[in-house]
Amino acid sequence: MVYLKNIQEVQSLRASATLVSKTLAEVAGHIRPGITTGALDAVAEAFIAGHGGTPGFKGYKVGPRTFPATLCISVNEEVVHGIPGGYALQEGDLVTVDCGVRLNGFYGDSAYTFAVGELTADKVQLCRVTYEALNLGIEASTVGHRIGDISGAIQAHCESHGYGVVRDLVGHGIGRSLHEDPQVPNYGRRGTGRKLKEGMTLCIEPMINAGTYEVTTREDGWTVVTIDASPSAHYEHMVFVRRGEAEVLSTFSYIEALIEAPYTIELTNG
């Protein structure tokens, strides 16, 4: 069932989206070669608690499995759901940080792919195209469109650059639950799927691989990786569907006030 949000509920979601956006920026300020993903997770958990929220992912259950951390941190060929721990970031890594928070009964959820030091041209281009696809999906998230319009816009843009669009994982609705209906795939045909209605709140999140779209899950039961070990990028925004133009509830502006975005870095040989 799709829950349409009223004005008060959207206001609460804006607050959750702001907290998750600021948390990602706090983490961004600590990303550097040598820091462990576990240390980044501790930074996020302390920041969320200090601002009156609770982690949205920690303790999240899928069947018998419980996610053990505040952040999902996925490096290079890891697509999503990487568990923070002892891995120390290295120069040239791509690191996706996916963060969820709960504040006053509503969830926030956003993700950003960071550069650790200088990236190769191939990784810069992957980030750029994935970010462009996110914006194309947001542009289609208005009353009068369908889910397939979001999906088709993302897929067409990424595949035109030769990238693999992950099928096994999708975007989703968000509100009082972290994952609500409708699902929002990153692949599909324009003009198909559920009609978008004012009051829907969606997480649009292209997960794009430099190689094949196929993925597998590691033995930890969580970490999803590309089967060909190609790098992956992932950007996610929370969006409020309305007439005319979608409202993006989350923001990358806090991050980009601190660091240079990978998709704005000039391409170099590498």
PDB file of C-alpha atoms in Angstrom:
ATOM      1  CA  MET A   1       0.000   0.000   0.000  1.00  0.00           C
ATOM      2  CA  VAL A   2       1.235   3.482  -0.890  1.00  0.00           C
ATOM      3  CA  TYR A   3       0.898   6.088   1.860  1.00  0.00           C
ATOM      4  CA  LEU A   4       0.303   9.626   0.615  1.00  0.00           C
ATOM      5  CA  LYS A   5       1.790  12.162   3.017  1.00  0.00           C
ATOM      6  CA  ASN A   6       0.015  15.293   4.229  1.00  0.00           C
ATOM      7  CA  ILE A   7       1.741  18.643   4.749  1.00  0.00           C
ATOM      8  CA  GLN A   8       2.645  17.928   8.381  1.00  0.00           C
ATOM      9  CA  GLU A   9       4.120  14.540   7.511  1.00  0.00           C
ATOM     10  CA  VAL A  10       6.179  16.002   4.688  1.00  0.00           C
ATOM     11  CA  GLN A  11       7.491  18.618   7.087  1.00  0.00           C
ATOM     12  CA  SER A  12       8.619  15.837   9.429  1.00  0.00           C
ATOM     13  CA  LEU A  13      10.300  14.072   6.514  1.00  0.00           C
ATOM     14  CA  ARG A  14      12.113  17.294   5.617  1.00  0.00           C
ATOM     15  CA  ALA A  15      13.594  17.326   9.113  1.00  0.00           C
ATOM     16  CA  SER A  16      14.716  13.695   8.817  1.00  0.00           C
ATOM     17  CA  ALA A  17      16.134  14.388   5.359  1.00  0.00           C
ATOM     18  CA  THR A  18      18.074  17.358   6.707  1.00  0.00           C
ATOM     19  CA  LEU A  19      19.574  15.273   9.502  1.00  0.00           C
ATOM     20  CA  VAL A  20      20.645  12.495   7.159  1.00  0.00           C
ATOM     21  CA  SER A  21      22.127  15.071   4.765  1.00  0.00           C
ATOM     22  CA  LYS A  22      24.109  16.729   7.556  1.00  0.00           C
ATOM     23  CA  THR A  23      25.280  13.338   8.810  1.00  0.00           C
ATOM     24  CA  LEU A  24      26.711  12.492   5.391  1.00  0.00           C
ATOM     25  CA  ALA A  25      28.528  15.829   5.408  1.00  0.00           C
ATOM     26  CA  GLU A  26      29.948  15.112   8.873  1.00  0.00           C
ATOM     27  CA  VAL A  27      31.263  11.794   7.558  1.00  0.00           C
ATOM     28  CA  ALA A  28      32.617  13.521   4.434  1.00  0.00           C
ATOM     29  CA  GLY A  29      34.836  15.691   6.601  1.00  0.00           C
ATOM     30  CA  HIS A  30      36.608  12.577   7.915  1.00  0.00           C
ATOM     31  CA  ILE A  31      37.107  10.660   4.649  1.00  0.00           C
ATOM     32  CA  ARG A  32      40.805  10.347   3.836  1.00  0.00           C
ATOM     33  CA  PRO A  33      43.338   7.627   3.096  1.00  0.00           C
ATOM     34  CA  GLY A  34      44.034   5.545   6.189  1.00  0.00           C
ATOM     35  CA  ILE A  35      40.772   6.019   8.065  1.00  0.00           C
ATOM     36  CA  THR A  36      38.804   2.840   8.654  1.00  0.00           C
ATOM     37  CA  THR A  37      35.209   2.400   7.641  1.00  0.00           C
ATOM     38  CA  GLY A  38      34.460   1.488  11.258  1.00  0.00           C
ATOM     39  CA  ALA A  39      35.753   4.873  12.398  1.00  0.00           C
ATOM     40  CA  LEU A  40      33.466   6.619   9.895  1.00  0.00           C
ATOM     41  CA  ASP A  41      30.549   4.623  11.265  1.00  0.00           C
ATOM     42  CA  ALA A  42      31.310   5.817  14.796  1.00  0.00           C
ATOM     43  CA  VAL A  43      31.384   9.420  13.582  1.00  0.00           C
ATOM     44  CA  ALA A  44      27.918   9.033  12.072  1.00  0.00           C
ATOM     45  CA  GLU A  45      26.380   7.320  15.078  1.00  0.00           C
ATOM     46  CA  ALA A  46      27.617  10.012  17.458  1.00  0.00           C
ATOM     47  CA  PHE A  47      26.421  12.810  15.171  1.00  0.00           C
ATOM     48  CA  ILE A  48      22.932  11.331  14.788  1.00  0.00           C
ATOM     49  CA  ALA A  49      22.553  10.821  18.543  1.00  0.00           C
ATOM     50  CA  GLY A  50      23.800  14.344  19.189  1.00  0.00           C
ATOM     51  CA  HIS A  51      21.022  15.747  17.010  1.00  0.00           C
ATOM     52  CA  GLY A  52      18.153  13.853  18.583  1.00  0.00           C
ATOM     53  CA  GLY A  53      17.901  10.998  16.094  1.00  0.00           C
ATOM     54  CA  THR A  54      18.581   7.288  16.029  1.00  0.00           C
ATOM     55  CA  PRO A  55      20.292   5.248  13.303  1.00  0.00           C
ATOM     56  CA  GLY A  56      17.820   3.989  10.716  1.00  0.00           C
ATOM     57  CA  PHE A  57      19.861   0.984   9.604  1.00  0.00           C
ATOM     58  CA  LYS A  58      21.346  -0.367  12.833  1.00  0.00           C
ATOM     59  CA  GLY A  59      19.245  -3.317  13.943  1.00  0.00           C
ATOM     60  CA  TYR A  60      17.356  -3.471  10.637  1.00  0.00           C
ATOM     61  CA  LYS A  61      16.179  -7.041  10.061  1.00  0.00           C
ATOM     62  CA  VAL A  62      15.867  -9.043   6.871  1.00  0.00           C
ATOM     63  CA  GLY A  63      14.695 -12.499   7.838  1.00  0.00           C
ATOM     64  CA  PRO A  64      17.126 -13.856  10.440  1.00  0.00           C
ATOM     65  CA  ARG A  65      19.800 -11.255   9.609  1.00  0.00           C
ATOM     66  CA  THR A  66      20.254  -8.003  11.541  1.00  0.00           C
ATOM     67  CA  PHE A  67      22.347  -5.156  10.164  1.00  0.00           C
ATOM     68  CA  PRO A  68      25.023  -4.321  12.763  1.00  0.00           C
ATOM     69  CA  ALA A  69      26.030  -0.751  11.900  1.00  0.00           C
ATOM     70  CA  THR A  70      24.807   2.826  11.477  1.00  0.00           C
ATOM     71  CA  LEU A  71      26.122   3.233   7.925  1.00  0.00           C
ATOM     72  CA  CYS A  72      26.339   1.044   4.886  1.00  0.00           C
ATOM     73  CA  ILE A  73      29.840   1.706   3.506  1.00  0.00           C
ATOM     74  CA  SER A  74      30.633   0.135   0.141  1.00  0.00           C
ATOM     75  CA  VAL A  75      34.073   0.458  -1.476  1.00  0.00           C
ATOM     76  CA  ASN A  76      34.937   0.074  -5.174  1.00  0.00           C
ATOM     77  CA  GLU A  77      33.269  -3.147  -6.417  1.00  0.00           C
ATOM     78  CA  GLU A  78      30.921  -3.182  -3.411  1.00  0.00           C
ATOM     79  CA  VAL A  79      27.552  -1.893  -4.592  1.00  0.00           C
ATOM     80  CA  VAL A  80      25.539  -1.516  -1.373  1.00  0.00           C
ATOM     81  CA  HIS A  81      25.136  -2.763   2.201  1.00  0.00           C
ATOM     82  CA  GLY A  82      28.824  -2.964   3.022  1.00  0.00           C
ATOM     83  CA  ILE A  83      29.407  -3.463   6.759  1.00  0.00           C
ATOM     84  CA  PRO A  84      31.841  -0.944   8.311  1.00  0.00           C
ATOM     85  CA  GLY A  85      34.859  -2.439  10.016  1.00  0.00           C
ATOM     86  CA  GLY A  86      38.636  -2.547   9.845  1.00  0.00           C
ATOM     87  CA  TYR A  87      39.167  -1.693   6.177  1.00  0.00           C
ATOM     88  CA  ALA A  88      41.355   1.419   5.844  1.00  0.00           C
ATOM     89  CA  LEU A  89      40.482   3.608   2.868  1.00  0.00           C
ATOM     90  CA  GLN A  90      43.145   3.904   0.184  1.00  0.00           C
ATOM     91  CA  GLU A  91      44.056   6.594  -2.325  1.00  0.00           C
ATOM     92  CA  GLY A  92      41.871   6.197  -5.404  1.00  0.00           C
ATOM     93  CA  ASP A  93      39.031   4.313  -3.693  1.00  0.00           C
ATOM     94  CA  LEU A  94      35.421   4.988  -4.508  1.00  0.00           C
ATOM     95  CA  VAL A  95      33.436   4.813  -1.264  1.00  0.00           C
ATOM     96  CA  THR A  96      29.662   4.953  -1.124  1.00  0.00           C
ATOM     97  CA  VAL A  97      28.183   5.962   2.212  1.00  0.00           C
ATOM     98  CA  ASP A  98      24.489   5.168   2.631  1.00  0.00           C
ATOM     99  CA  CYS A  99      22.904   6.600   5.771  1.00  0.00           C
ATOM    100  CA  GLY A 100      19.501   6.210   7.384  1.00  0.00           C
ATOM    101  CA  VAL A 101      18.125   8.074  10.380  1.00  0.00           C
ATOM    102  CA  ARG A 102      14.908   8.108  12.369  1.00  0.00           C
ATOM    103  CA  LEU A 103      13.732  11.400  13.832  1.00  0.00           C
ATOM    104  CA  ASN A 104      10.361  12.075  15.474  1.00  0.00           C
ATOM    105  CA  GLY A 105       8.897   8.907  13.990  1.00  0.00           C
ATOM    106  CA  PHE A 106      10.016   9.504  10.371  1.00  0.00           C
ATOM    107  CA  TYR A 107      12.938   8.137   8.397  1.00  0.00           C
ATOM    108  CA  GLY A 108      15.588   9.843   6.329  1.00  0.00           C
ATOM    109  CA  ASP A 109      17.697   7.965   3.771  1.00  0.00           C
ATOM    110  CA  SER A 110      20.392   9.247   1.424  1.00  0.00           C
ATOM    111  CA  ALA A 111      23.617   8.025  -0.172  1.00  0.00           C
ATOM    112  CA  TYR A 112      26.669   9.581  -1.776  1.00  0.00           C
ATOM    113  CA  THR A 113      29.720   8.182  -3.525  1.00  0.00           C
ATOM    114  CA  PHE A 114      32.933   9.857  -2.383  1.00  0.00           C
ATOM    115  CA  ALA A 115      36.401  10.021  -3.876  1.00  0.00           C
ATOM    116  CA  VAL A 116      39.328   9.086  -1.652  1.00  0.00           C
ATOM    117  CA  GLY A 117      42.091  11.251  -3.024  1.00  0.00           C
ATOM    118  CA  GLU A 118      42.534  11.318  -6.796  1.00  0.00           C
ATOM    119  CA  LEU A 119      40.359   9.070  -8.958  1.00  0.00           C
ATOM    120  CA  THR A 120      41.044   7.579 -12.351  1.00  0.00           C
ATOM    121  CA  ALA A 121      39.166   9.077 -15.280  1.00  0.00           C
ATOM    122  CA  ASP A 122      36.996   5.955 -15.506  1.00  0.00           C
ATOM    123  CA  LYS A 123      35.808   6.330 -11.919  1.00  0.00           C
ATOM    124  CA  VAL A 124      35.150  10.049 -12.348  1.00  0.00           C
ATOM    125  CA  GLN A 125      33.014   9.349 -15.398  1.00  0.00           C
ATOM    126  CA  LEU A 126      31.079   6.622 -13.564  1.00  0.00           C
ATOM    127  CA  CYS A 127      30.255   9.046 -10.747  1.00  0.00           C
ATOM    128  CA  ARG A 128      29.266  11.769 -13.184  1.00  0.00           C
ATOM    129  CA  VAL A 129      26.894   9.592 -15.188  1.00  0.00           C
ATOM    130  CA  THR A 130      25.322   8.078 -12.058  1.00  0.00           C
ATOM    131  CA  TYR A 131      24.705  11.538 -10.612  1.00  0.00           C
ATOM    132  CA  GLU A 132      23.208  12.720 -13.899  1.00  0.00           C
ATOM    133  CA  ALA A 133      20.928   9.679 -13.871  1.00  0.00           C
ATOM    134  CA  LEU A 134      19.742  10.568 -10.361  1.00  0.00           C
ATOM    135  CA  ASN A 135      18.750  14.028 -11.565  1.00  0.00           C
ATOM    136  CA  LEU A 136      16.968  12.618 -14.608  1.00  0.00           C
ATOM    137  CA  GLY A 137      14.995  10.300 -12.353  1.00  0.00           C
ATOM    138  CA  ILE A 138      14.056  13.219 -10.104  1.00  0.00           C
ATOM    139  CA  GLU A 139      12.883  15.251 -13.108  1.00  0.00           C
ATOM    140  CA  ALA A 140      10.433  12.446 -13.940  1.00  0.00           C
ATOM    141  CA  SER A 141       9.084  12.262 -10.357  1.00  0.00           C
ATOM    142  CA  THR A 142       6.052  14.488 -10.835  1.00  0.00           C
ATOM    143  CA  VAL A 143       2.300  14.046 -10.966  1.00  0.00           C
ATOM    144  CA  GLY A 144       1.343  12.834 -14.439  1.00  0.00           C
ATOM    145  CA  HIS A 145       4.289  10.479 -14.785  1.00  0.00           C
ATOM    146  CA  ARG A 146       4.626   6.804 -13.886  1.00  0.00           C
ATOM    147  CA  ILE A 147       7.273   4.812 -12.038  1.00  0.00           C
ATOM    148  CA  GLY A 148       8.491   3.532 -15.399  1.00  0.00           C
ATOM    149  CA  ASP A 149       9.292   7.089 -16.460  1.00  0.00           C
ATOM    150  CA  ILE A 150      11.762   7.362 -13.576  1.00  0.00           C
ATOM    151  CA  SER A 151      13.181   3.917 -14.267  1.00  0.00           C
ATOM    152  CA  GLY A 152      13.432   4.389 -18.016  1.00  0.00           C
ATOM    153  CA  ALA A 153      15.182   7.744 -17.725  1.00  0.00           C
ATOM    154  CA  ILE A 154      17.847   6.301 -15.422  1.00  0.00           C
ATOM    155  CA  GLN A 155      18.384   3.143 -17.461  1.00  0.00           C
ATOM    156  CA  ALA A 156      18.593   4.862 -20.834  1.00  0.00           C
ATOM    157  CA  HIS A 157      21.152   7.401 -19.657  1.00  0.00           C
ATOM    158  CA  CYS A 158      23.434   4.894 -17.952  1.00  0.00           C
ATOM    159  CA  GLU A 159      23.272   2.236 -20.643  1.00  0.00           C
ATOM    160  CA  SER A 160      24.039   4.844 -23.302  1.00  0.00           C
ATOM    161  CA  HIS A 161      27.439   5.137 -21.589  1.00  0.00           C
ATOM    162  CA  GLY A 162      27.917   1.374 -21.505  1.00  0.00           C
ATOM    163  CA  TYR A 163      27.222   0.915 -17.790  1.00  0.00           C
ATOM    164  CA  GLY A 164      25.329  -1.850 -16.030  1.00  0.00           C
ATOM    165  CA  VAL A 165      22.134  -0.873 -14.198  1.00  0.00           C
ATOM    166  CA  VAL A 166      21.664  -3.080 -11.130  1.00  0.00           C
ATOM    167  CA  ARG A 167      18.415  -5.066 -11.256  1.00  0.00           C
ATOM    168  CA  ASP A 168      18.508  -6.858  -7.918  1.00  0.00           C
ATOM    169  CA  LEU A 169      18.114  -3.688  -5.818  1.00  0.00           C
ATOM    170  CA  VAL A 170      15.686  -0.800  -6.216  1.00  0.00           C
ATOM    171  CA  GLY A 171      14.586   2.509  -4.762  1.00  0.00           C
ATOM    172  CA  HIS A 172      11.528   2.732  -2.562  1.00  0.00           C
ATOM    173  CA  GLY A 173       8.947   4.808  -0.767  1.00  0.00           C
ATOM    174  CA  ILE A 174       9.804   6.244   2.647  1.00  0.00           C
ATOM    175  CA  GLY A 175       7.929   7.661   5.620  1.00  0.00           C
ATOM    176  CA  ARG A 176       7.186   6.181   9.031  1.00  0.00           C
ATOM    177  CA  SER A 177       8.834   3.024   7.668  1.00  0.00           C
ATOM    178  CA  LEU A 178      12.260   2.944   6.088  1.00  0.00           C
ATOM    179  CA  HIS A 179      11.027   0.980   3.098  1.00  0.00           C
ATOM    180  CA  GLU A 180       7.501   1.597   1.871  1.00  0.00           C
ATOM    181  CA  ASP A 181       5.670   1.026  -1.395  1.00  0.00           C
ATOM    182  CA  PRO A 182       6.151   1.697  -4.212  1.00  0.00           C
ATOM    183  CA  GLN A 183       9.370   0.111  -5.352  1.00  0.00           C
ATOM    184  CA  VAL A 184      11.322   2.354  -7.734  1.00  0.00           C
ATOM    185  CA  PRO A 185      13.541   0.288 -10.045  1.00  0.00           C
ATOM    186  CA  ASN A 186      16.401   1.892 -11.932  1.00  0.00           C
ATOM    187  CA  TYR A 187      15.460  -0.008 -15.079  1.00  0.00           C
ATOM    188  CA  GLY A 188      12.177  -0.186 -16.953  1.00  0.00           C
ATOM    189  CA  ARG A 189      10.046   1.190 -19.744  1.00  0.00           C
ATOM    190  CA  ARG A 190       8.675   4.710 -19.878  1.00  0.00           C
ATOM    191  CA  GLY A 191       4.901   4.957 -19.679  1.00  0.00           C
ATOM    192  CA  THR A 192       4.520   1.845 -17.533  1.00  0.00           C
ATOM    193  CA  GLY A 193       4.046   1.185 -13.836  1.00  0.00           C
ATOM    194  CA  ARG A 194       2.141   2.911 -11.076  1.00  0.00           C
ATOM    195  CA  LYS A 195       0.951   6.465 -11.632  1.00  0.00           C
ATOM    196  CA  LEU A 196       2.680   9.043  -9.454  1.00  0.00           C
ATOM    197  CA  LYS A 197       0.386  10.939  -7.084  1.00  0.00           C
ATOM    198  CA  GLU A 198       0.933  14.064  -5.057  1.00  0.00           C
ATOM    199  CA  GLY A 199       1.993  13.101  -1.548  1.00  0.00           C
ATOM    200  CA  MET A 200       4.219  10.183  -2.534  1.00  0.00           C
ATOM    201  CA  THR A 201       7.668  10.329  -0.970  1.00  0.00           C
ATOM    202  CA  LEU A 202      10.294   8.315  -2.788  1.00  0.00           C
ATOM    203  CA  CYS A 203      13.938   7.389  -2.466  1.00  0.00           C
ATOM    204  CA  ILE A 204      15.452   7.486  -5.939  1.00  0.00           C
ATOM    205  CA  GLU A 205      18.824   5.761  -5.951  1.00  0.00           C
ATOM    206  CA  PRO A 206      20.591   4.651  -9.125  1.00  0.00           C
ATOM    207  CA  MET A 207      23.141   1.908  -8.398  1.00  0.00           C
ATOM    208  CA  ILE A 208      25.335   1.766 -11.470  1.00  0.00           C
ATOM    209  CA  ASN A 209      28.244  -0.542 -12.310  1.00  0.00           C
ATOM    210  CA  ALA A 210      31.118   0.199 -14.658  1.00  0.00           C
ATOM    211  CA  GLY A 211      30.746  -3.328 -16.043  1.00  0.00           C
ATOM    212  CA  THR A 212      27.918  -5.830 -15.978  1.00  0.00           C
ATOM    213  CA  TYR A 213      24.702  -5.192 -14.057  1.00  0.00           C
ATOM    214  CA  GLU A 214      25.004  -8.586 -12.369  1.00  0.00           C
ATOM    215  CA  VAL A 215      25.780  -8.720  -8.649  1.00  0.00           C
ATOM    216  CA  THR A 216      26.233 -11.247  -5.895  1.00  0.00           C
ATOM    217  CA  THR A 217      26.197 -11.172  -2.082  1.00  0.00           C
ATOM    218  CA  ARG A 218      29.208 -11.991   0.058  1.00  0.00           C
ATOM    219  CA  GLU A 219      29.198 -14.560   2.837  1.00  0.00           C
ATOM    220  CA  ASP A 220      28.354 -11.910   5.451  1.00  0.00           C
ATOM    221  CA  GLY A 221      24.825 -11.957   3.992  1.00  0.00           C
ATOM    222  CA  TRP A 222      24.779  -8.195   3.389  1.00  0.00           C
ATOM    223  CA  THR A 223      27.547  -6.866   1.162  1.00  0.00           C
ATOM    224  CA  VAL A 224      26.451  -6.794  -2.488  1.00  0.00           C
ATOM    225  CA  VAL A 225      29.311  -6.750  -5.027  1.00  0.00           C
ATOM    226  CA  THR A 226      29.671  -6.708  -8.801  1.00  0.00           C
ATOM    227  CA  ILE A 227      30.377 -10.175 -10.172  1.00  0.00           C
ATOM    228  CA  ASP A 228      33.120  -8.853 -12.471  1.00  0.00           C
ATOM    229  CA  ALA A 229      34.822  -6.751  -9.745  1.00  0.00           C
ATOM    230  CA  SER A 230      34.083  -3.534 -11.656  1.00  0.00           C
ATOM    231  CA  PRO A 231      33.545  -0.379  -9.554  1.00  0.00           C
ATOM    232  CA  SER A 232      30.053   0.814  -8.691  1.00  0.00           C
ATOM    233  CA  ALA A 233      28.558   4.213  -7.836  1.00  0.00           C
ATOM    234  CA  HIS A 234      25.383   5.076  -5.931  1.00  0.00           C
ATOM    235  CA  TYR A 235      23.631   8.373  -5.222  1.00  0.00           C
ATOM    236  CA  GLU A 236      20.301   8.651  -3.407  1.00  0.00           C
ATOM    237  CA  HIS A 237      17.858  11.460  -2.729  1.00  0.00           C
ATOM    238  CA  MET A 238      14.509  11.638  -0.943  1.00  0.00           C
ATOM    239  CA  VAL A 239      11.865  13.194  -3.188  1.00  0.00           C
ATOM    240  CA  PHE A 240       8.359  14.561  -2.574  1.00  0.00           C
ATOM    241  CA  VAL A 241       6.125  14.039  -5.609  1.00  0.00           C
ATOM    242  CA  ARG A 242       3.999  17.022  -6.558  1.00  0.00           C
ATOM    243  CA  ARG A 243       2.722  18.831  -9.622  1.00  0.00           C
ATOM    244  CA  GLY A 244       5.114  20.766 -11.805  1.00  0.00           C
ATOM    245  CA  GLU A 245       8.410  19.903 -10.170  1.00  0.00           C
ATOM    246  CA  ALA A 246       9.438  17.355  -7.549  1.00  0.00           C
ATOM    247  CA  GLU A 247      10.795  18.652  -4.256  1.00  0.00           C
ATOM    248  CA  VAL A 248      14.110  17.114  -3.266  1.00  0.00           C
ATOM    249  CA  LEU A 249      13.951  16.737   0.513  1.00  0.00           C
ATOM    250  CA  SER A 250      17.554  15.675   1.051  1.00  0.00           C
ATOM    251  CA  THR A 251      20.505  17.729  -0.148  1.00  0.00           C
ATOM    252  CA  PHE A 252      24.156  17.297  -1.069  1.00  0.00           C
ATOM    253  CA  SER A 253      24.881  20.972  -0.454  1.00  0.00           C
ATOM    254  CA  TYR A 254      26.354  20.324   3.011  1.00  0.00           C
ATOM    255  CA  ILE A 255      28.773  17.792   1.512  1.00  0.00           C
ATOM    256  CA  GLU A 256      29.739  19.995  -1.388  1.00  0.00           C
ATOM    257  CA  ALA A 257      30.462  22.931   0.896  1.00  0.00           C
ATOM    258  CA  LEU A 258      33.289  20.784   2.305  1.00  0.00           C
ATOM    259  CA  ILE A 259      34.674  18.752  -0.587  1.00  0.00           C
ATOM    260  CA  GLU A 260      34.923  18.637  -4.352  1.00  0.00           C
ATOM    261  CA  ALA A 261      32.282  16.314  -5.737  1.00  0.00           C
ATOM    262  CA  PRO A 262      33.660  13.376  -7.778  1.00  0.00           C
ATOM    263  CA  TYR A 263      31.325  14.184 -10.680  1.00  0.00           C
ATOM    264  CA  THR A 264      32.690  17.743 -10.914  1.00  0.00           C
ATOM    265  CA  ILE A 265      36.338  16.656 -11.054  1.00  0.00           C
ATOM    266  CA  GLU A 266      37.952  17.253 -14.446  1.00  0.00           C
ATOM    267  CA  LEU A 267      38.714  14.062 -16.319  1.00  0.00           C
ATOM    268  CA  THR A 268      42.382  13.092 -16.420  1.00  0.00           C
ATOM    269  CA  ASN A 269      44.216  10.181 -17.935  1.00  0.00           C
ATOM    270  CA  GLY A 270      44.175   7.147 -15.689  1.00  0.00           C
TER     271      GLY A 270
END
